[in-house]
Amino acid sequence: MLGLSLVLGKVAAAELVVGQVAPLSGVLGSTGRQMVAGARLYFDSVNAAGGVHGAKIRHVVLDDGYLPEQTVAQTERLLQRDKPVALIGFTGGANIGELFKRRTLESAGIALVAPYTGSENLRGAEVRHIFHIRAGYADEARYIVEMLMTLGMDKIAVFYQNDRFGESGLAGVEKALATRQRKPWVVASYERNTAEVEPAVSKLLQAEPSAIVMISLNKSTAAFARQYRQAGGTAQLFNLSPVDAQELVALGGIDSLHGLGIAQVVPYPFSATLPVIREYQRALKQFGGKDDVPSYAGFEEFIGAKVLVEALRRAGPTPSREQVLAALQAMAHYDMGGFSVGFSPSRRIGSRYVDLSVIGTNGRLMR
């Protein structure tokens, strides 16, 4: 039998382990669960069709609660215990930034695909093991600012989380305004992993901006919108892509949240306008639970899983971590059915796509 294996060459792996550390609990828990579900949908569909070169994908998920120290600990546990060939869908600029600072990915020689962050400090040429499929927070902020300025709304304030995530978005707004010789009308912050927004609400009410760009997560966004609207605040509110509209409405109420604009980094997943969206919706029906519905976070990680599986296919029957890295950086153009990404040895930002959605009076997202 051994001789036959040697004659035939490499035998395909029995399974390919893909690891994910995500916030299944904590302030970003609802988003983290949607992300995991989206990636798993695609892996399940691939496994049902025979796997990758005959090998099934085993998707191992650990919870970090959106805490950077837990991200590091759970990643190290996953690498040592499960020996994944690649990683997918980690969350948070501070969380992933801690992995980069400690050179965890570099030491393991492993790729991280489709992280749920747009932090600019994780998107430079020196960050070689992270492959982004989403636009950065600076791209999202620029899109919002340019739209507002076109509409004549130039008194643009910023409400941001006091960490790398918030600072990255703030820098994006500042840079976009600077191209028009402007500065933020006023800025106000709150502390990470809290919803203590009262000082920021008071500061922004006094400033009377025409629009507020929020770089904040679900609980803090909902708390701010509710308090700001109840106090009579009238500015148009916008946020970046990490927030979940359904969770916002559940936390803050439709009266406070309707009309909130949210930047998005993948196409609108609720209408079957593109082949890749139709594929996602079919997978939801076939492999999702009875209560599973389309979501931006789920669709984003479904796309990320498609990118990673394509790299696994290109890496061959028994892919090493190094071979997966090489396959990803050689993926100059990959069209998944209306949404494309592209990488190179010097480029790890696969897409700059940005769109805008709005929470309607019925609580649903509209384009």
Tab-separated table of C-alpha atoms in Angstrom:
chain	number	residue	atom	x	y	z
A	1	MET	CA	0.000	0.000	0.000
A	2	LEU	CA	2.849	2.357	0.862
A	3	GLY	CA	4.512	1.597	-2.435
A	4	LEU	CA	1.302	2.368	-4.305
A	5	SER	CA	1.043	5.712	-2.497
A	6	LEU	CA	4.597	6.581	-3.482
A	7	VAL	CA	3.894	5.694	-7.106
A	8	LEU	CA	0.723	7.734	-7.247
A	9	GLY	CA	2.292	10.724	-5.515
A	10	LYS	CA	0.747	12.821	-2.757
A	11	VAL	CA	-2.418	11.527	-1.134
A	12	ALA	CA	-5.027	14.192	-0.372
A	13	ALA	CA	-5.412	15.139	3.271
A	14	ALA	CA	-8.331	13.546	5.111
A	15	GLU	CA	-9.359	16.970	6.426
A	16	LEU	CA	-8.277	20.575	6.282
A	17	VAL	CA	-8.579	22.502	9.536
A	18	VAL	CA	-9.545	26.180	9.299
A	19	GLY	CA	-9.460	28.107	12.572
A	20	GLN	CA	-11.509	31.097	13.686
A	21	VAL	CA	-11.334	33.143	16.872
A	22	ALA	CA	-14.387	35.405	17.053
A	23	PRO	CA	-16.467	37.373	19.581
A	24	LEU	CA	-19.306	34.955	20.217
A	25	SER	CA	-19.964	36.850	23.466
A	26	GLY	CA	-19.437	40.421	24.637
A	27	VAL	CA	-20.320	43.722	22.976
A	28	LEU	CA	-19.879	42.337	19.456
A	29	GLY	CA	-21.399	38.914	20.104
A	30	SER	CA	-24.285	39.120	17.639
A	31	THR	CA	-21.954	40.168	14.835
A	32	GLY	CA	-19.427	37.473	15.717
A	33	ARG	CA	-22.075	34.770	15.600
A	34	GLN	CA	-23.244	35.983	12.182
A	35	MET	CA	-19.662	35.916	10.911
A	36	VAL	CA	-19.087	32.354	12.079
A	37	ALA	CA	-22.392	31.248	10.548
A	38	GLY	CA	-21.543	32.848	7.204
A	39	ALA	CA	-18.156	31.147	6.919
A	40	ARG	CA	-19.618	27.811	8.031
A	41	LEU	CA	-22.347	28.004	5.375
A	42	TYR	CA	-19.755	28.000	2.629
A	43	PHE	CA	-17.583	25.331	4.245
A	44	ASP	CA	-20.666	23.110	4.645
A	45	SER	CA	-21.575	23.580	0.985
A	46	VAL	CA	-18.033	22.693	-0.086
A	47	ASN	CA	-18.010	19.594	2.131
A	48	ALA	CA	-21.396	18.506	0.762
A	49	ALA	CA	-19.920	18.684	-2.744
A	50	GLY	CA	-16.945	16.488	-1.835
A	51	GLY	CA	-14.566	18.903	-0.135
A	52	VAL	CA	-11.307	20.321	-1.494
A	53	HIS	CA	-9.327	17.705	-3.463
A	54	GLY	CA	-11.375	15.148	-1.531
A	55	ALA	CA	-10.553	16.593	1.904
A	56	LYS	CA	-13.347	17.893	4.141
A	57	ILE	CA	-12.961	21.248	5.880
A	58	ARG	CA	-13.152	21.209	9.670
A	59	HIS	CA	-14.073	24.671	10.931
A	60	VAL	CA	-12.824	25.161	14.509
A	61	VAL	CA	-14.182	28.223	16.347
A	62	LEU	CA	-13.152	29.696	19.709
A	63	ASP	CA	-14.677	32.689	21.523
A	64	ASP	CA	-12.558	35.687	22.539
A	65	GLY	CA	-15.359	37.944	23.837
A	66	TYR	CA	-13.804	40.815	21.814
A	67	LEU	CA	-10.979	40.978	24.394
A	68	PRO	CA	-7.475	41.306	22.877
A	69	GLU	CA	-5.778	39.169	25.522
A	70	GLN	CA	-8.319	36.411	24.859
A	71	THR	CA	-7.744	36.714	21.110
A	72	VAL	CA	-4.065	35.974	21.666
A	73	ALA	CA	-4.679	33.153	24.151
A	74	GLN	CA	-7.337	31.463	22.020
A	75	THR	CA	-5.250	31.791	18.858
A	76	GLU	CA	-2.269	30.171	20.534
A	77	ARG	CA	-4.517	27.403	21.871
A	78	LEU	CA	-6.016	26.813	18.429
A	79	LEU	CA	-2.608	26.757	16.697
A	80	GLN	CA	-1.142	24.284	19.174
A	81	ARG	CA	-4.153	21.997	19.584
A	82	ASP	CA	-5.839	21.918	16.172
A	83	LYS	CA	-2.963	22.685	13.768
A	84	PRO	CA	-5.022	24.708	11.250
A	85	VAL	CA	-3.731	25.274	7.737
A	86	ALA	CA	-5.253	28.785	7.678
A	87	LEU	CA	-7.288	31.206	9.791
A	88	ILE	CA	-10.410	33.190	8.936
A	89	GLY	CA	-12.596	35.994	10.246
A	90	PHE	CA	-10.962	37.346	13.398
A	91	THR	CA	-12.465	40.608	14.700
A	92	GLY	CA	-11.215	43.962	15.996
A	93	GLY	CA	-8.286	46.214	15.194
A	94	ALA	CA	-6.930	46.069	18.743
A	95	ASN	CA	-7.403	42.296	18.880
A	96	ILE	CA	-5.671	41.532	15.599
A	97	GLY	CA	-3.146	44.297	16.277
A	98	GLU	CA	-2.064	42.403	19.405
A	99	LEU	CA	-1.442	39.294	17.299
A	100	PHE	CA	0.622	41.389	14.893
A	101	LYS	CA	2.606	43.003	17.716
A	102	ARG	CA	3.432	39.591	19.170
A	103	ARG	CA	4.200	38.192	15.682
A	104	THR	CA	1.848	35.293	16.361
A	105	LEU	CA	0.806	34.825	12.722
A	106	GLU	CA	4.325	35.371	11.441
A	107	SER	CA	5.811	32.820	13.854
A	108	ALA	CA	3.192	30.263	12.842
A	109	GLY	CA	3.629	31.072	9.140
A	110	ILE	CA	-0.141	31.128	8.737
A	111	ALA	CA	-2.542	33.285	6.729
A	112	LEU	CA	-5.516	35.116	8.242
A	113	VAL	CA	-8.214	35.718	5.611
A	114	ALA	CA	-11.141	38.142	5.823
A	115	PRO	CA	-10.568	39.760	9.218
A	116	TYR	CA	-13.502	41.882	10.353
A	117	THR	CA	-11.573	45.132	10.700
A	118	GLY	CA	-10.738	48.119	8.544
A	119	SER	CA	-8.001	49.491	10.817
A	120	GLU	CA	-5.402	51.152	8.629
A	121	ASN	CA	-2.439	50.068	10.774
A	122	LEU	CA	-3.170	46.462	9.776
A	123	ARG	CA	-3.239	47.162	6.044
A	124	GLY	CA	0.358	48.152	5.264
A	125	ALA	CA	2.842	46.218	3.159
A	126	GLU	CA	4.594	44.987	6.311
A	127	VAL	CA	1.468	43.072	7.429
A	128	ARG	CA	2.153	40.097	5.188
A	129	HIS	CA	0.038	37.340	6.761
A	130	ILE	CA	-3.335	39.147	6.729
A	131	PHE	CA	-5.499	39.164	3.585
A	132	HIS	CA	-8.317	41.735	3.649
A	133	ILE	CA	-11.434	41.350	1.534
A	134	ARG	CA	-13.040	44.560	2.855
A	135	ALA	CA	-12.361	48.244	2.370
A	136	GLY	CA	-10.706	50.084	5.251
A	137	TYR	CA	-12.326	52.427	7.733
A	138	ALA	CA	-10.638	55.320	5.944
A	139	ASP	CA	-12.385	54.248	2.719
A	140	GLU	CA	-15.746	54.078	4.515
A	141	ALA	CA	-15.236	57.439	6.218
A	142	ARG	CA	-14.195	59.087	2.954
A	143	TYR	CA	-17.310	57.755	1.221
A	144	ILE	CA	-19.586	59.215	3.925
A	145	VAL	CA	-17.772	62.562	4.090
A	146	GLU	CA	-17.765	63.034	0.322
A	147	MET	CA	-21.497	62.296	0.176
A	148	LEU	CA	-22.244	64.751	2.992
A	149	MET	CA	-20.099	67.497	1.489
A	150	THR	CA	-21.800	67.003	-1.879
A	151	LEU	CA	-25.125	67.550	-0.092
A	152	GLY	CA	-23.807	70.732	1.519
A	153	MET	CA	-23.638	69.271	5.050
A	154	ASP	CA	-20.225	70.552	6.140
A	155	LYS	CA	-20.642	70.727	9.951
A	156	ILE	CA	-19.505	67.108	10.378
A	157	ALA	CA	-18.832	65.871	13.916
A	158	VAL	CA	-17.262	62.569	14.995
A	159	PHE	CA	-18.260	60.223	17.828
A	160	TYR	CA	-15.652	57.491	18.209
A	161	GLN	CA	-14.491	54.575	20.348
A	162	ASN	CA	-11.254	55.368	22.146
A	163	ASP	CA	-9.059	52.634	20.656
A	164	ARG	CA	-7.417	51.660	17.368
A	165	PHE	CA	-10.790	51.050	15.729
A	166	GLY	CA	-12.120	54.486	16.637
A	167	GLU	CA	-8.869	56.293	15.977
A	168	SER	CA	-8.620	54.709	12.527
A	169	GLY	CA	-12.115	55.913	11.606
A	170	LEU	CA	-11.458	59.369	13.058
A	171	ALA	CA	-8.269	59.646	11.020
A	172	GLY	CA	-10.250	58.697	7.913
A	173	VAL	CA	-12.784	61.456	8.522
A	174	GLU	CA	-10.030	63.982	9.212
A	175	LYS	CA	-8.184	63.019	6.044
A	176	ALA	CA	-11.322	63.204	3.907
A	177	LEU	CA	-12.207	66.636	5.310
A	178	ALA	CA	-8.640	67.885	4.884
A	179	THR	CA	-8.869	67.360	1.114
A	180	ARG	CA	-11.589	70.042	1.220
A	181	GLN	CA	-9.665	72.280	3.646
A	182	ARG	CA	-11.988	71.376	6.524
A	183	LYS	CA	-11.702	69.824	9.984
A	184	PRO	CA	-14.258	67.924	12.086
A	185	TRP	CA	-16.802	70.306	13.608
A	186	VAL	CA	-16.233	68.647	16.986
A	187	VAL	CA	-15.085	65.232	18.215
A	188	ALA	CA	-16.208	63.196	21.234
A	189	SER	CA	-15.173	59.736	22.412
A	190	TYR	CA	-16.192	56.914	24.746
A	191	GLU	CA	-14.246	54.026	26.247
A	192	ARG	CA	-13.961	50.599	24.621
A	193	ASN	CA	-16.285	47.829	25.860
A	194	THR	CA	-18.642	50.329	27.514
A	195	ALA	CA	-21.825	52.213	26.620
A	196	GLU	CA	-20.941	55.232	28.787
A	197	VAL	CA	-21.756	57.897	26.220
A	198	GLU	CA	-23.358	60.661	28.296
A	199	PRO	CA	-20.410	63.131	28.112
A	200	ALA	CA	-20.201	62.659	24.339
A	201	VAL	CA	-23.946	63.220	23.941
A	202	SER	CA	-23.746	66.461	25.911
A	203	LYS	CA	-20.749	67.725	23.940
A	204	LEU	CA	-22.318	67.014	20.562
A	205	LEU	CA	-25.693	68.484	21.522
A	206	GLN	CA	-23.973	71.760	22.382
A	207	ALA	CA	-22.015	71.824	19.112
A	208	GLU	CA	-25.138	71.424	16.916
A	209	PRO	CA	-23.500	69.636	13.945
A	210	SER	CA	-25.414	68.876	10.772
A	211	ALA	CA	-24.124	65.264	10.708
A	212	ILE	CA	-22.332	62.915	13.085
A	213	VAL	CA	-20.064	60.146	11.831
A	214	MET	CA	-20.035	57.444	14.483
A	215	ILE	CA	-17.142	55.025	14.824
A	216	SER	CA	-18.734	52.869	17.501
A	217	LEU	CA	-20.134	49.394	18.107
A	218	ASN	CA	-23.669	48.157	18.686
A	219	LYS	CA	-24.336	48.928	22.355
A	220	SER	CA	-22.586	52.292	22.374
A	221	THR	CA	-24.181	53.321	19.064
A	222	ALA	CA	-27.662	52.426	20.311
A	223	ALA	CA	-27.092	54.194	23.630
A	224	PHE	CA	-25.787	57.317	21.908
A	225	ALA	CA	-28.605	57.470	19.344
A	226	ARG	CA	-31.279	56.957	21.987
A	227	GLN	CA	-29.902	59.607	24.364
A	228	TYR	CA	-29.091	62.069	21.594
A	229	ARG	CA	-32.540	61.856	19.976
A	230	GLN	CA	-34.368	61.982	23.312
A	231	ALA	CA	-32.451	65.156	24.171
A	232	GLY	CA	-33.554	66.760	20.919
A	233	GLY	CA	-30.485	66.147	18.743
A	234	THR	CA	-31.300	66.542	15.053
A	235	ALA	CA	-28.047	65.769	13.223
A	236	GLN	CA	-28.027	63.054	10.572
A	237	LEU	CA	-26.301	59.976	12.021
A	238	PHE	CA	-23.933	57.659	10.176
A	239	ASN	CA	-21.796	54.717	11.245
A	240	LEU	CA	-19.221	52.370	9.787
A	241	SER	CA	-19.750	48.769	8.737
A	242	PRO	CA	-19.095	46.849	12.005
A	243	VAL	CA	-22.526	47.655	13.459
A	244	ASP	CA	-25.538	45.371	13.015
A	245	ALA	CA	-28.823	47.128	12.199
A	246	GLN	CA	-31.035	44.469	13.775
A	247	GLU	CA	-29.084	44.583	17.032
A	248	LEU	CA	-29.117	48.388	17.030
A	249	VAL	CA	-32.895	48.544	16.733
A	250	ALA	CA	-33.314	45.887	19.432
A	251	LEU	CA	-31.071	47.851	21.799
A	252	GLY	CA	-32.061	51.441	21.043
A	253	GLY	CA	-35.558	51.311	19.567
A	254	ILE	CA	-36.718	52.209	16.083
A	255	ASP	CA	-37.620	55.796	17.038
A	256	SER	CA	-33.953	56.522	17.725
A	257	LEU	CA	-32.368	54.424	14.994
A	258	HIS	CA	-34.469	54.855	11.861
A	259	GLY	CA	-32.641	56.976	9.320
A	260	LEU	CA	-29.189	55.909	10.543
A	261	GLY	CA	-26.860	55.489	7.564
A	262	ILE	CA	-24.394	52.592	7.658
A	263	ALA	CA	-21.409	52.175	5.341
A	264	GLN	CA	-21.140	48.659	3.892
A	265	VAL	CA	-18.150	46.871	2.385
A	266	VAL	CA	-19.941	44.065	0.519
A	267	PRO	CA	-23.003	44.212	-1.751
A	268	TYR	CA	-26.553	44.296	-0.359
A	269	PRO	CA	-27.235	40.647	0.620
A	270	PHE	CA	-31.039	40.848	0.839
A	271	SER	CA	-31.819	41.029	-2.898
A	272	ALA	CA	-30.651	38.358	-5.342
A	273	THR	CA	-29.009	40.831	-7.710
A	274	LEU	CA	-25.632	39.062	-8.106
A	275	PRO	CA	-24.679	35.409	-8.617
A	276	VAL	CA	-22.653	35.343	-5.386
A	277	ILE	CA	-25.640	36.695	-3.421
A	278	ARG	CA	-27.892	34.020	-4.914
A	279	GLU	CA	-25.305	31.392	-3.947
A	280	TYR	CA	-25.276	32.738	-0.368
A	281	GLN	CA	-29.059	32.705	-0.149
A	282	ARG	CA	-29.222	29.127	-1.472
A	283	ALA	CA	-26.656	28.028	1.109
A	284	LEU	CA	-28.707	29.689	3.839
A	285	LYS	CA	-31.770	27.685	2.837
A	286	GLN	CA	-29.853	24.419	2.507
A	287	PHE	CA	-27.434	24.568	5.442
A	288	GLY	CA	-28.669	27.350	7.746
A	289	GLY	CA	-30.975	27.006	10.732
A	290	LYS	CA	-34.660	27.795	10.559
A	291	ASP	CA	-34.106	31.236	12.101
A	292	ASP	CA	-31.062	32.175	10.011
A	293	VAL	CA	-31.534	35.174	7.731
A	294	PRO	CA	-29.202	37.098	5.413
A	295	SER	CA	-26.875	39.597	7.062
A	296	TYR	CA	-23.977	41.764	5.966
A	297	ALA	CA	-21.582	40.159	8.464
A	298	GLY	CA	-22.640	36.661	7.421
A	299	PHE	CA	-22.320	37.459	3.730
A	300	GLU	CA	-18.905	39.036	4.234
A	301	GLU	CA	-17.527	35.898	5.858
A	302	PHE	CA	-19.249	33.697	3.252
A	303	ILE	CA	-17.210	35.642	0.684
A	304	GLY	CA	-14.099	35.296	2.848
A	305	ALA	CA	-14.617	31.541	3.016
A	306	LYS	CA	-14.911	31.406	-0.793
A	307	VAL	CA	-11.589	33.215	-1.110
A	308	LEU	CA	-9.894	30.881	1.354
A	309	VAL	CA	-11.303	27.725	-0.258
A	310	GLU	CA	-10.109	28.926	-3.672
A	311	ALA	CA	-6.627	29.358	-2.187
A	312	LEU	CA	-6.809	25.855	-0.700
A	313	ARG	CA	-7.730	24.456	-4.124
A	314	ARG	CA	-4.862	26.285	-5.812
A	315	ALA	CA	-2.433	25.136	-3.100
A	316	GLY	CA	-2.877	21.472	-4.087
A	317	PRO	CA	-3.966	18.180	-2.464
A	318	THR	CA	-1.934	18.421	0.775
A	319	PRO	CA	-1.496	22.170	1.262
A	320	SER	CA	0.940	23.550	3.796
A	321	ARG	CA	0.496	26.935	5.447
A	322	GLU	CA	3.249	28.291	3.226
A	323	GLN	CA	1.513	27.008	0.084
A	324	VAL	CA	-1.787	28.616	1.134
A	325	LEU	CA	0.013	31.936	1.688
A	326	ALA	CA	1.600	31.665	-1.755
A	327	ALA	CA	-1.745	30.838	-3.382
A	328	LEU	CA	-3.414	33.847	-1.761
A	329	GLN	CA	-0.765	36.353	-2.787
A	330	ALA	CA	-0.879	34.993	-6.350
A	331	MET	CA	-4.661	35.535	-6.518
A	332	ALA	CA	-4.456	38.620	-8.737
A	333	HIS	CA	-8.146	38.598	-9.674
A	334	TYR	CA	-10.846	36.318	-8.332
A	335	ASP	CA	-14.438	37.009	-9.403
A	336	MET	CA	-16.888	35.179	-7.156
A	337	GLY	CA	-19.945	36.152	-9.165
A	338	GLY	CA	-20.255	39.924	-9.188
A	339	PHE	CA	-17.795	40.649	-6.380
A	340	SER	CA	-14.050	40.437	-6.953
A	341	VAL	CA	-10.875	40.517	-4.887
A	342	GLY	CA	-7.247	40.675	-5.890
A	343	PHE	CA	-3.950	40.273	-4.048
A	344	SER	CA	-0.261	40.344	-4.949
A	345	PRO	CA	3.090	39.869	-3.204
A	346	SER	CA	2.936	43.552	-2.206
A	347	ARG	CA	-0.837	44.034	-1.825
A	348	ARG	CA	-3.021	42.492	0.863
A	349	ILE	CA	-6.109	44.697	0.403
A	350	GLY	CA	-8.381	42.717	-1.875
A	351	SER	CA	-11.267	45.190	-2.235
A	352	ARG	CA	-12.089	48.892	-1.805
A	353	TYR	CA	-15.837	48.447	-2.315
A	354	VAL	CA	-18.046	50.784	-0.223
A	355	ASP	CA	-21.809	51.326	-0.373
A	356	LEU	CA	-24.379	52.849	1.978
A	357	SER	CA	-27.502	51.411	3.585
A	358	VAL	CA	-30.116	53.110	5.787
A	359	ILE	CA	-32.272	51.750	8.620
A	360	GLY	CA	-35.875	52.218	7.496
A	361	THR	CA	-38.933	52.928	9.620
A	362	ASN	CA	-39.651	49.184	9.746
A	363	GLY	CA	-36.182	48.491	11.179
A	364	ARG	CA	-34.885	46.872	8.009
A	365	LEU	CA	-31.918	48.009	5.990
A	366	MET	CA	-32.616	49.776	2.715
A	367	ARG	CA	-30.297	50.904	-0.036
